[in-house]
Coordinates of C-alpha atoms in Angstrom, one line a residue:
M1 CA -9.3 38.5 -23.4
G2 CA -6.0 39.4 -21.6
I3 CA -3.6 37.0 -20.1
M4 CA -4.0 38.2 -16.6
I5 CA -6.9 37.6 -14.3
R6 CA -8.2 41.0 -13.5
P7 CA -11.2 42.4 -11.6
P8 CA -14.1 43.8 -13.6
K9 CA -13.8 47.6 -14.2
D10 CA -16.9 48.2 -12.1
A11 CA -15.8 46.1 -9.1
P12 CA -16.1 48.3 -6.1
G13 CA -13.5 48.5 -3.3
S14 CA -10.5 46.2 -3.1
A15 CA -10.5 42.4 -3.4
T16 CA -7.1 42.1 -1.6
P17 CA -8.5 41.4 1.9
A18 CA -10.9 38.7 0.6
I19 CA -8.2 37.1 -1.5
L20 CA -5.7 37.0 1.4
I21 CA -8.3 35.6 3.8
G22 CA -9.4 33.0 1.3
L23 CA -5.8 31.9 0.7
F24 CA -5.2 31.6 4.5
V25 CA -8.3 29.5 5.0
A26 CA -7.1 27.2 2.3
F27 CA -4.4 26.2 4.8
G28 CA -7.0 23.7 6.1
G29 CA -6.1 21.7 3.0
I30 CA -2.6 21.1 4.6
L31 CA -4.3 19.0 7.3
F32 CA -6.2 17.0 4.7
G33 CA -3.2 16.4 2.4
Y34 CA -0.6 15.8 5.1
D35 CA -2.7 13.3 7.1
T36 CA -3.6 11.5 3.9
G37 CA 0.0 11.4 2.7
T38 CA 1.8 10.2 5.8
I39 CA 0.2 6.8 6.0
G40 CA 1.5 5.5 2.7
G41 CA 5.1 6.1 3.8
I42 CA 4.5 4.9 7.4
L43 CA 3.2 1.6 6.2
A44 CA 6.5 1.0 4.4
M45 CA 8.8 1.9 7.3
P46 CA 10.8 -1.1 8.6
Y47 CA 10.5 0.0 12.3
W48 CA 6.8 0.6 12.1
R49 CA 6.2 -2.7 10.3
N50 CA 8.1 -4.6 13.0
Q51 CA 6.5 -2.6 15.9
F52 CA 2.9 -3.0 14.7
S53 CA 3.2 -6.5 13.1
T54 CA 1.0 -9.2 14.8
G55 CA 3.2 -12.1 13.5
F56 CA 2.6 -11.8 9.8
T57 CA 5.7 -12.0 7.5
N58 CA 5.7 -10.3 4.1
P59 CA 6.6 -12.9 1.5
K60 CA 8.1 -10.2 -0.8
D61 CA 11.0 -9.4 1.6
G62 CA 10.6 -11.9 4.5
N63 CA 10.3 -9.1 7.1
P64 CA 7.5 -8.5 9.7
D65 CA 4.6 -6.6 8.3
V66 CA 0.8 -6.1 8.8
T67 CA -1.6 -8.2 6.7
S68 CA -3.6 -6.9 3.8
S69 CA -6.7 -6.7 6.0
Q70 CA -4.9 -4.8 8.7
S71 CA -3.4 -2.4 6.2
S72 CA -6.8 -1.9 4.6
L73 CA -8.3 -1.1 8.1
I74 CA -5.5 1.3 9.1
V75 CA -5.7 3.3 5.8
S76 CA -9.4 3.3 5.3
I77 CA -10.5 4.1 8.9
L78 CA -9.3 7.7 8.3
S79 CA -11.8 7.9 5.4
A80 CA -14.5 6.4 7.6
G81 CA -13.9 9.2 10.1
T82 CA -13.8 11.8 7.4
F83 CA -17.1 10.6 6.1
F84 CA -18.9 11.0 9.4
G85 CA -17.0 14.3 10.0
A86 CA -18.2 15.7 6.7
L87 CA -21.8 14.8 7.4
T88 CA -21.4 16.6 10.8
A89 CA -20.1 19.7 9.2
S90 CA -23.6 21.1 8.6
P91 CA -24.5 21.5 12.2
F92 CA -21.0 22.7 13.0
G93 CA -21.2 25.3 10.2
D94 CA -24.8 26.4 10.8
L95 CA -24.8 26.4 14.6
L96 CA -21.2 27.6 15.4
G97 CA -20.7 29.5 12.2
R98 CA -18.1 28.9 9.4
R99 CA -15.3 30.5 11.4
L100 CA -15.8 28.9 14.9
G101 CA -16.8 25.6 13.1
L102 CA -13.3 25.4 11.7
V103 CA -11.8 26.1 15.1
A104 CA -13.8 23.3 16.7
S105 CA -12.9 21.0 13.8
S106 CA -9.2 21.6 14.3
C107 CA -9.5 20.7 18.0
V108 CA -11.1 17.3 17.1
F109 CA -8.2 16.7 14.7
I110 CA -5.7 17.5 17.4
F111 CA -7.3 14.9 19.7
G112 CA -6.8 12.2 17.0
V113 CA -3.2 13.2 16.4
I114 CA -2.5 12.9 20.2
I115 CA -3.8 9.3 20.2
Q116 CA -1.9 8.3 17.1
T117 CA 1.4 9.7 18.5
A118 CA 1.0 7.8 21.7
S119 CA 0.1 4.5 20.1
T120 CA 2.4 1.4 19.9
A121 CA -0.1 -1.1 18.6
I122 CA -2.8 -1.3 15.9
P123 CA -6.0 -0.7 18.0
L124 CA -4.9 2.7 19.5
F125 CA -3.3 3.8 16.2
T126 CA -6.6 3.0 14.4
A127 CA -8.7 4.9 16.9
G128 CA -6.4 7.9 16.5
R129 CA -6.8 7.8 12.8
F130 CA -10.6 7.7 13.1
F131 CA -10.7 10.9 15.2
A132 CA -8.1 12.7 13.1
G133 CA -10.2 11.7 10.1
F134 CA -13.4 13.1 11.8
G135 CA -11.6 16.4 12.2
V136 CA -10.3 16.4 8.6
G137 CA -13.9 15.6 7.3
L138 CA -15.2 18.6 9.1
V139 CA -12.4 20.9 7.8
S140 CA -12.8 19.5 4.2
A141 CA -16.4 20.7 4.1
L142 CA -16.1 24.0 6.0
V143 CA -13.0 25.4 4.1
P144 CA -14.6 25.5 0.6
L145 CA -17.8 26.8 2.3
Y146 CA -16.0 29.7 3.9
Q147 CA -14.0 30.5 0.8
S148 CA -17.0 30.5 -1.5
E149 CA -19.1 32.7 0.7
S150 CA -16.4 35.4 1.2
S151 CA -14.6 35.5 -2.2
P152 CA -15.3 38.0 -5.1
K153 CA -16.9 36.3 -8.1
W154 CA -14.2 37.0 -10.6
I155 CA -11.5 35.1 -8.7
R156 CA -13.6 32.7 -6.6
G157 CA -12.5 29.7 -8.6
T158 CA -8.8 30.4 -8.1
I159 CA -9.3 31.0 -4.3
V160 CA -11.3 27.8 -3.7
G161 CA -8.8 26.0 -6.0
C162 CA -6.1 27.0 -3.6
Y163 CA -7.6 24.6 -1.1
Q164 CA -6.5 21.8 -3.5
L165 CA -3.1 23.4 -3.8
A166 CA -2.8 23.2 0.0
I167 CA -3.8 19.5 -0.1
T168 CA -1.0 18.9 -2.6
L169 CA 1.5 20.8 -0.4
G170 CA 0.4 18.7 2.5
L171 CA 1.0 15.5 0.5
L172 CA 4.4 16.8 -0.5
F173 CA 5.4 17.7 3.1
A174 CA 4.3 14.3 4.2
A175 CA 6.5 12.6 1.6
I176 CA 9.5 14.8 2.6
V177 CA 9.1 14.1 6.4
N178 CA 8.5 10.4 5.8
N179 CA 11.6 10.2 3.6
S180 CA 13.6 12.0 6.4
T181 CA 12.5 9.7 9.2
K182 CA 12.1 6.3 7.4
G183 CA 15.6 5.1 8.4
R184 CA 15.2 5.7 12.1
N185 CA 15.2 2.6 14.3
D186 CA 13.0 3.9 17.0
T187 CA 9.4 5.2 17.4
G188 CA 10.5 8.6 16.1
S189 CA 10.3 7.1 12.6
Y190 CA 6.5 7.3 12.7
R191 CA 5.8 9.6 15.6
I192 CA 7.7 12.6 14.2
P193 CA 5.6 12.6 10.9
I194 CA 2.4 12.3 12.9
A195 CA 3.3 14.9 15.5
V196 CA 4.2 17.5 12.9
Q197 CA 0.4 17.8 12.3
F198 CA 0.0 19.7 15.6
A199 CA 1.7 22.7 13.9
W200 CA -0.8 22.7 11.0
A201 CA -3.8 22.6 13.3
L202 CA -2.5 25.3 15.7
I203 CA -1.8 27.7 12.8
L204 CA -5.3 27.3 11.4
I205 CA -6.9 27.8 14.9
T206 CA -4.9 30.9 15.5
G207 CA -5.9 32.5 12.2
M208 CA -9.6 31.6 12.4
L209 CA -9.8 33.3 15.8
I210 CA -8.7 36.6 14.1
L211 CA -10.6 36.4 10.7
P212 CA -14.2 37.6 10.2
E213 CA -17.3 35.4 9.8
T214 CA -18.6 35.2 6.2
P215 CA -21.2 37.9 5.4
R216 CA -23.6 35.3 3.9
Y217 CA -23.7 33.2 7.1
L218 CA -24.4 36.4 9.2
I219 CA -27.3 37.3 6.8
K220 CA -28.6 33.7 7.1
V221 CA -28.8 34.0 10.9
G222 CA -30.3 37.5 10.7
K223 CA -27.3 39.6 11.8
M224 CA -27.4 42.3 9.1
E225 CA -25.2 44.8 10.9
K226 CA -22.4 42.3 11.6
A227 CA -22.8 41.1 8.0
G228 CA -22.2 44.7 6.8
L229 CA -19.1 45.0 9.0
A230 CA -17.7 41.7 7.7
L231 CA -18.4 42.6 4.0
S232 CA -16.8 46.0 4.6
R233 CA -13.7 44.3 5.9
L234 CA -13.6 41.9 2.9
R235 CA -14.2 44.7 0.3
R236 CA -12.3 47.4 2.1
L237 CA -15.2 49.8 1.7
P238 CA -17.0 52.1 4.2
I239 CA -20.0 50.5 5.9
D240 CA -22.3 53.0 4.2
D241 CA -20.9 52.7 0.7
P242 CA -23.8 52.4 -1.8
S243 CA -22.2 49.4 -3.7
L244 CA -21.6 47.5 -0.4
L245 CA -25.2 48.2 0.7
D246 CA -26.5 47.0 -2.7
E247 CA -24.5 43.8 -2.5
L248 CA -25.8 43.1 1.0
A249 CA -29.4 43.8 -0.1
E250 CA -29.1 41.5 -3.1
I251 CA -27.7 38.6 -0.9
K252 CA -30.5 39.0 1.6
A253 CA -33.1 39.3 -1.1
N254 CA -31.9 36.1 -2.7
H255 CA -31.9 34.3 0.6
D256 CA -35.4 35.5 1.4
Y257 CA -36.6 34.4 -2.1
E258 CA -35.1 30.9 -1.5
M259 CA -36.7 30.6 1.9
S260 CA -40.0 31.7 0.5
I261 CA -40.2 28.8 -2.0
G262 CA -39.1 26.0 0.3
K263 CA -37.6 25.0 3.6
A264 CA -34.0 24.1 4.3
S265 CA -34.2 20.5 5.5
Y266 CA -32.0 17.6 4.2
L267 CA -35.1 16.4 2.3
D268 CA -35.3 19.7 0.5
C269 CA -31.8 19.2 -0.8
F270 CA -33.2 16.5 -3.1
K271 CA -36.2 18.4 -4.4
G272 CA -36.5 20.3 -7.8
T273 CA -33.4 22.0 -9.1
L274 CA -31.8 21.6 -5.6
G275 CA -32.0 17.8 -6.1
K276 CA -30.3 18.1 -9.4
R277 CA -27.5 20.2 -7.9
T278 CA -27.1 17.9 -4.9
L279 CA -26.8 14.8 -7.1
T280 CA -24.4 16.6 -9.5
G281 CA -22.2 17.6 -6.6
C282 CA -22.2 14.1 -5.0
A283 CA -21.4 12.4 -8.4
L284 CA -18.6 14.9 -9.1
Q285 CA -16.9 14.2 -5.8
A286 CA -17.4 10.5 -6.2
L287 CA -15.8 10.5 -9.7
Q288 CA -12.9 12.6 -8.4
Q289 CA -12.0 9.7 -6.2
L290 CA -12.7 7.0 -8.9
T291 CA -10.1 8.6 -11.2
G292 CA -7.6 6.6 -9.0
V293 CA -5.5 9.5 -7.7
N294 CA -5.5 8.3 -4.1
F295 CA -4.4 4.9 -5.1
I296 CA -1.1 6.6 -6.0
F297 CA -0.9 8.7 -2.8
Y298 CA -2.1 6.0 -0.4
Y299 CA -0.3 3.0 -1.8
G300 CA 2.1 4.5 -4.3
T301 CA 5.2 3.7 -2.3
Q302 CA 4.2 0.1 -1.8
F303 CA 3.0 -0.3 -5.4
F304 CA 6.3 1.0 -6.8
Q305 CA 8.2 -1.2 -4.4
N306 CA 6.3 -4.3 -5.4
S307 CA 6.7 -3.4 -9.1
G308 CA 10.5 -3.7 -8.8
I309 CA 11.2 0.1 -8.9
H310 CA 14.2 1.1 -6.8
N311 CA 13.9 4.0 -4.3
P312 CA 10.1 4.0 -4.1
F313 CA 10.2 6.8 -1.4
V314 CA 12.0 9.0 -3.9
I315 CA 9.5 8.2 -6.7
S316 CA 6.7 9.1 -4.2
M317 CA 8.3 12.4 -3.6
I318 CA 8.6 13.1 -7.3
T319 CA 4.9 12.4 -7.8
N320 CA 4.1 14.8 -5.0
V321 CA 6.2 17.5 -6.5
V322 CA 4.5 17.0 -9.8
N323 CA 1.1 17.2 -8.0
V324 CA 2.0 20.6 -6.4
L325 CA 3.5 22.2 -9.5
S326 CA 0.6 21.0 -11.8
T327 CA -2.0 22.6 -9.5
F328 CA -0.8 26.1 -10.4
P329 CA -1.9 26.0 -14.1
G330 CA -5.3 24.9 -12.9
L331 CA -5.7 27.9 -10.6
Y332 CA -5.2 30.1 -13.7
M333 CA -7.2 28.0 -16.2
V334 CA -10.3 27.7 -13.9
E335 CA -11.0 31.4 -14.4
K336 CA -9.7 31.7 -18.0
W337 CA -11.2 28.4 -19.5
G338 CA -14.1 28.0 -17.1
R339 CA -15.1 24.9 -15.1
R340 CA -16.6 22.8 -17.9
R341 CA -13.7 23.0 -20.3
L342 CA -11.1 22.4 -17.7
L343 CA -12.9 19.3 -16.3
L344 CA -13.3 17.9 -19.9
F345 CA -9.6 18.6 -20.6
G346 CA -8.5 16.8 -17.4
A347 CA -10.8 13.8 -17.9
I348 CA -9.6 13.1 -21.4
G349 CA -6.0 13.4 -20.4
M350 CA -6.4 11.2 -17.4
C351 CA -8.3 8.6 -19.4
V352 CA -5.5 8.3 -22.0
C353 CA -2.7 8.1 -19.3
Q354 CA -4.4 5.5 -17.2
F355 CA -4.9 3.1 -20.2
I356 CA -1.3 3.6 -21.3
V357 CA 0.0 2.7 -17.9
A358 CA -2.3 -0.4 -17.8
I359 CA -1.3 -1.6 -21.3
V360 CA 2.4 -1.1 -20.8
G361 CA 2.3 -2.7 -17.3
V362 CA 0.6 -5.9 -18.6
S363 CA 2.6 -6.1 -21.8
T364 CA 6.2 -6.1 -20.5
N365 CA 8.3 -6.0 -17.4
S366 CA 11.6 -4.2 -17.8
D367 CA 13.5 -1.1 -16.7
V368 CA 12.2 0.8 -19.8
A369 CA 8.6 -0.3 -19.0
N370 CA 9.1 0.9 -15.4
K371 CA 10.3 4.3 -16.6
V372 CA 7.3 4.6 -19.0
L373 CA 5.0 3.7 -16.1
I374 CA 6.5 6.4 -13.9
A375 CA 6.4 8.9 -16.7
F376 CA 2.7 8.4 -17.5
V377 CA 1.8 8.3 -13.8
C378 CA 3.4 11.7 -13.5
I379 CA 1.5 13.0 -16.7
Y380 CA -1.7 11.6 -15.3
I381 CA -1.1 13.5 -12.0
F382 CA -0.6 16.7 -14.1
F383 CA -4.0 16.3 -15.7
F384 CA -5.7 15.5 -12.4
A385 CA -3.9 18.3 -10.4
C386 CA -4.8 21.0 -12.9
S387 CA -8.4 20.0 -13.3
W388 CA -10.3 17.5 -11.2
G389 CA -8.2 18.2 -8.1
P390 CA -9.1 21.8 -7.6
V391 CA -12.2 22.2 -9.8
A392 CA -14.3 19.6 -8.0
W393 CA -14.1 21.7 -4.8
V394 CA -14.7 24.9 -6.8
V395 CA -17.9 23.6 -8.5
T396 CA -19.4 22.1 -5.3
G397 CA -18.7 25.3 -3.4
E398 CA -20.7 27.3 -6.0
L399 CA -23.7 25.0 -6.6
F400 CA -26.0 25.6 -3.7
P401 CA -28.2 28.5 -2.3
L402 CA -27.4 29.9 1.1
K403 CA -30.3 28.2 2.9
V404 CA -28.9 24.7 2.3
R405 CA -25.3 25.4 1.4
A406 CA -23.8 23.8 4.6
K407 CA -26.1 20.7 4.4
A408 CA -25.5 20.1 0.7
L409 CA -21.8 20.7 0.9
S410 CA -21.5 18.3 3.8
M411 CA -23.2 15.6 1.7
T412 CA -21.1 16.2 -1.4
T413 CA -17.9 16.1 0.7
A414 CA -19.1 13.0 2.6
T415 CA -19.6 11.3 -0.8
N416 CA -16.0 12.1 -1.6
W417 CA -14.8 10.5 1.6
L418 CA -17.2 7.5 1.2
L419 CA -15.5 6.7 -2.1
N420 CA -12.1 7.5 -0.6
W421 CA -12.8 4.9 2.1
A422 CA -14.1 2.3 -0.4
I423 CA -11.0 2.7 -2.5
A424 CA -8.6 2.7 0.5
Y425 CA -10.3 -0.4 1.9
S426 CA -10.6 -2.4 -1.3
T427 CA -7.2 -1.6 -3.0
P428 CA -5.1 -4.0 -1.0
Y429 CA -7.4 -6.8 -1.9
L430 CA -7.5 -5.7 -5.6
V431 CA -3.8 -5.2 -6.0
S432 CA -2.0 -7.6 -3.6
A433 CA -1.2 -11.3 -4.2
G434 CA -2.2 -14.1 -1.9
P435 CA -5.3 -16.0 -1.0
G436 CA -8.6 -14.0 -1.2
N437 CA -6.9 -11.2 -3.1
A438 CA -7.5 -10.3 -6.8
D439 CA -3.8 -9.8 -7.5
L440 CA -4.5 -7.2 -10.2
Q441 CA -1.3 -5.3 -9.7
V442 CA -0.9 -2.8 -12.6
K443 CA -4.1 -4.0 -14.2
V444 CA -6.0 -1.9 -11.7
F445 CA -5.3 1.1 -14.0
F446 CA -7.8 -0.4 -16.4
I447 CA -10.5 0.3 -13.7
W448 CA -9.3 3.9 -13.2
G449 CA -9.1 4.5 -16.9
S450 CA -12.7 3.3 -17.4
C451 CA -13.9 5.6 -14.6
C452 CA -12.1 8.6 -16.3
F453 CA -14.0 7.8 -19.5
V454 CA -17.3 8.1 -17.5
C455 CA -16.0 11.5 -16.2
I456 CA -15.9 12.8 -19.8
A457 CA -19.6 12.1 -20.4
F458 CA -20.6 13.3 -16.9
V459 CA -19.0 16.7 -17.4
Y460 CA -20.6 17.2 -20.8
F461 CA -24.2 16.4 -19.7
F462 CA -24.2 17.6 -16.0
I463 CA -21.7 20.3 -15.2
Y464 CA -22.9 23.9 -15.6
E465 CA -20.5 26.7 -16.3
T466 CA -20.4 29.0 -13.2
K467 CA -17.4 31.2 -14.1
S468 CA -17.8 34.9 -13.3
L469 CA -21.3 34.4 -11.7
T470 CA -22.2 35.4 -8.2
L471 CA -23.5 32.6 -6.0
E472 CA -26.9 34.2 -6.3
Q473 CA -26.7 34.3 -10.1
V474 CA -25.9 30.5 -10.1
D475 CA -29.3 30.0 -8.5
E476 CA -30.9 32.0 -11.3
M477 CA -29.0 29.9 -13.9
Y478 CA -30.3 26.6 -12.5
E479 CA -33.8 27.9 -12.5
K480 CA -33.7 29.0 -16.2
V481 CA -31.2 26.6 -18.0
S482 CA -32.3 23.0 -18.2
R483 CA -29.3 21.5 -19.9
A484 CA -25.7 21.9 -18.8
Y485 CA -24.2 22.2 -22.2
N486 CA -26.3 25.4 -22.8
S487 CA -25.1 27.0 -19.6
K488 CA -22.2 28.8 -21.2
H489 CA -24.7 31.1 -23.0
F490 CA -26.5 32.1 -19.8
V491 CA -26.6 35.8 -19.1
P492 CA -28.0 36.8 -15.6
S493 CA -31.0 39.2 -15.7
V494 CA -32.6 38.9 -12.3
N495 CA -32.5 41.5 -9.5
F496 CA -33.5 39.6 -6.4
R497 CA -34.6 42.7 -4.6
E498 CA -37.3 43.3 -7.2
I499 CA -38.1 39.6 -7.3
D500 CA -38.6 39.6 -3.5
E501 CA -41.1 42.4 -3.8
A502 CA -43.0 40.8 -6.6
M503 CA -43.0 37.4 -4.7
A504 CA -45.0 39.0 -1.9
E505 CA -48.0 39.0 -4.3
N506 CA -47.6 35.3 -5.4
R507 CA -45.4 33.0 -3.4
K508 CA -46.1 30.0 -5.6
A509 CA -44.9 31.5 -8.9
S510 CA -41.7 30.3 -10.5
L511 CA -38.7 32.6 -10.9
A512 CA -39.3 33.0 -14.6
E513 CA -43.0 34.0 -14.0
V514 CA -42.1 36.5 -11.3
E515 CA -39.4 38.0 -13.5
Q516 CA -42.0 38.5 -16.2
V517 CA -44.2 40.3 -13.6
V518 CA -41.3 42.6 -12.8
R519 CA -40.6 43.4 -16.4
R520 CA -44.3 44.2 -17.0
K521 CA -44.3 46.6 -14.1
K522 CA -41.2 48.2 -15.4
S523 CA -42.7 48.6 -18.9
V524 CA -45.9 50.0 -17.4
G525 CA -43.9 52.3 -15.3
A526 CA -41.8 53.4 -18.2
G527 CA -45.0 53.9 -20.3
A528 CA -46.6 56.0 -17.5
A529 CA -43.5 58.0 -17.2
G530 CA -43.5 58.6 -20.9
G531 CA -47.1 59.6 -20.8
V532 CA -46.5 62.1 -18.1
A533 CA -43.6 63.6 -20.0
E534 CA -45.7 63.9 -23.1
H535 CA -48.5 65.6 -21.1
R536 CA -46.0 68.1 -19.6
D537 CA -44.6 68.8 -23.1
A538 CA -48.1 69.5 -24.4
I539 CA -48.8 71.9 -21.5
S540 CA -45.5 73.6 -22.2
D541 CA -46.4 74.0 -25.9
H542 CA -49.8 75.3 -25.1
G543 CA -48.3 77.8 -22.7
D544 CA -45.9 78.9 -25.4
E545 CA -48.8 79.4 -27.9
R546 CA -50.7 81.5 -25.3
A547 CA -47.7 83.7 -24.8
D548 CA -47.4 84.2 -28.6
E549 CA -51.0 85.2 -28.8
K550 CA -50.6 87.9 -26.2
V551 CA -47.6 89.3 -28.0

């Protein structure tokens, strides 16, 4: 195995167009990351605290501030919007298409940004965050969907993982802009960071108006000719190239097979192996949030400030830089190590770091302890950013067949945002001091560490290895392999065009049964062909004998 990630020797055409398109679509992660990252810094800005305070004074510094309940509402309302946005992504993606669905999602996001920028009090600011969140929720489900359906199998994990890289870049940009405007004594302190988001949305809209629709979506809606043109553009092959026609035929045959064995309703997402995949995807996205990463990016500035650490804005920028840089090894390892090994590696590393932070935090309070805390928070971010950050999106993007992909992805993404909301809403009560609050402070890391321990077991028992498989071969694997830890030995053997023909005779048969029928037909055909050949040889020999006799 070489060091570089290279296409298979038999890969037709060029993967460059698909890679570049996938990388551009990942830009949608900037909206996600930036919008998520701005609020932590804004909540700590002196002007914003004074402007939006309803009379509460923070006992820590004696300055005007919002209460824990107000802070909880402001932060978590974005996640509530993203939850409903993610659930709505299915009709957006199936009715408008993946491409125009992203355009419409960005327009919803812009509406929310306008309201936030115009606000001077909590009610309007909160409403703006809800609508911006709704747009982010739509984008967060549609971007991995578009990437998965248009990327070559040998580098699909890296391309979808770039969505997480874009999220980390958004978080970093937010920290930089917040740090630049935090000292302003006017509305520009918070309006500038919010208004910058217009640029991200407009860039995404412009690009999506130019880029092609995914071939798999076009096949799903019965537009085979347009699907061929789109795949031709992605693979840089002529429309009549045999390998391109074979790929189109295989995708269509797989879709026809899936439609022949069941419908594509939300209820069907929870039946048979589809139910197993849906629950796996939802649990994976939930656990990604329960690792505690968004505690650091939502409340990190305030947490470091309350822990007695000087320059919390600078520390927040450092953690964001670590987050960005650590994502790059993950984009490489996801294709070299595979999904399972990388998720296990990350879960073990995060678990150890979280417990060290918790133990050091409750044992002592000094400058040395604060430095240790910051160091292990950064190491924890490394483990998250190179594993659970990108790979959760990669795996959920690969799990589902075409007929329910938009619906299932919308539910898994909504689960991510539901847990995101729960953590954002509950954290102020868990961490803060005062009546009605748990005042856990650094002890909250014991909770995150315990969740990371659960992640280890979850990956071992439930995550299948999907590296180097086409999306159609992933369907075959789930039909044939019952236990996740055996999936690394799976070798695809089904040709769905042959399966589709055999299924015409028995629509109720399982994939394994139909594959046996196909094999029997092949063996009978091979036997018949062999018999014909033997017969021809016999005739030829007889003819030769007759010729010899005449001589």
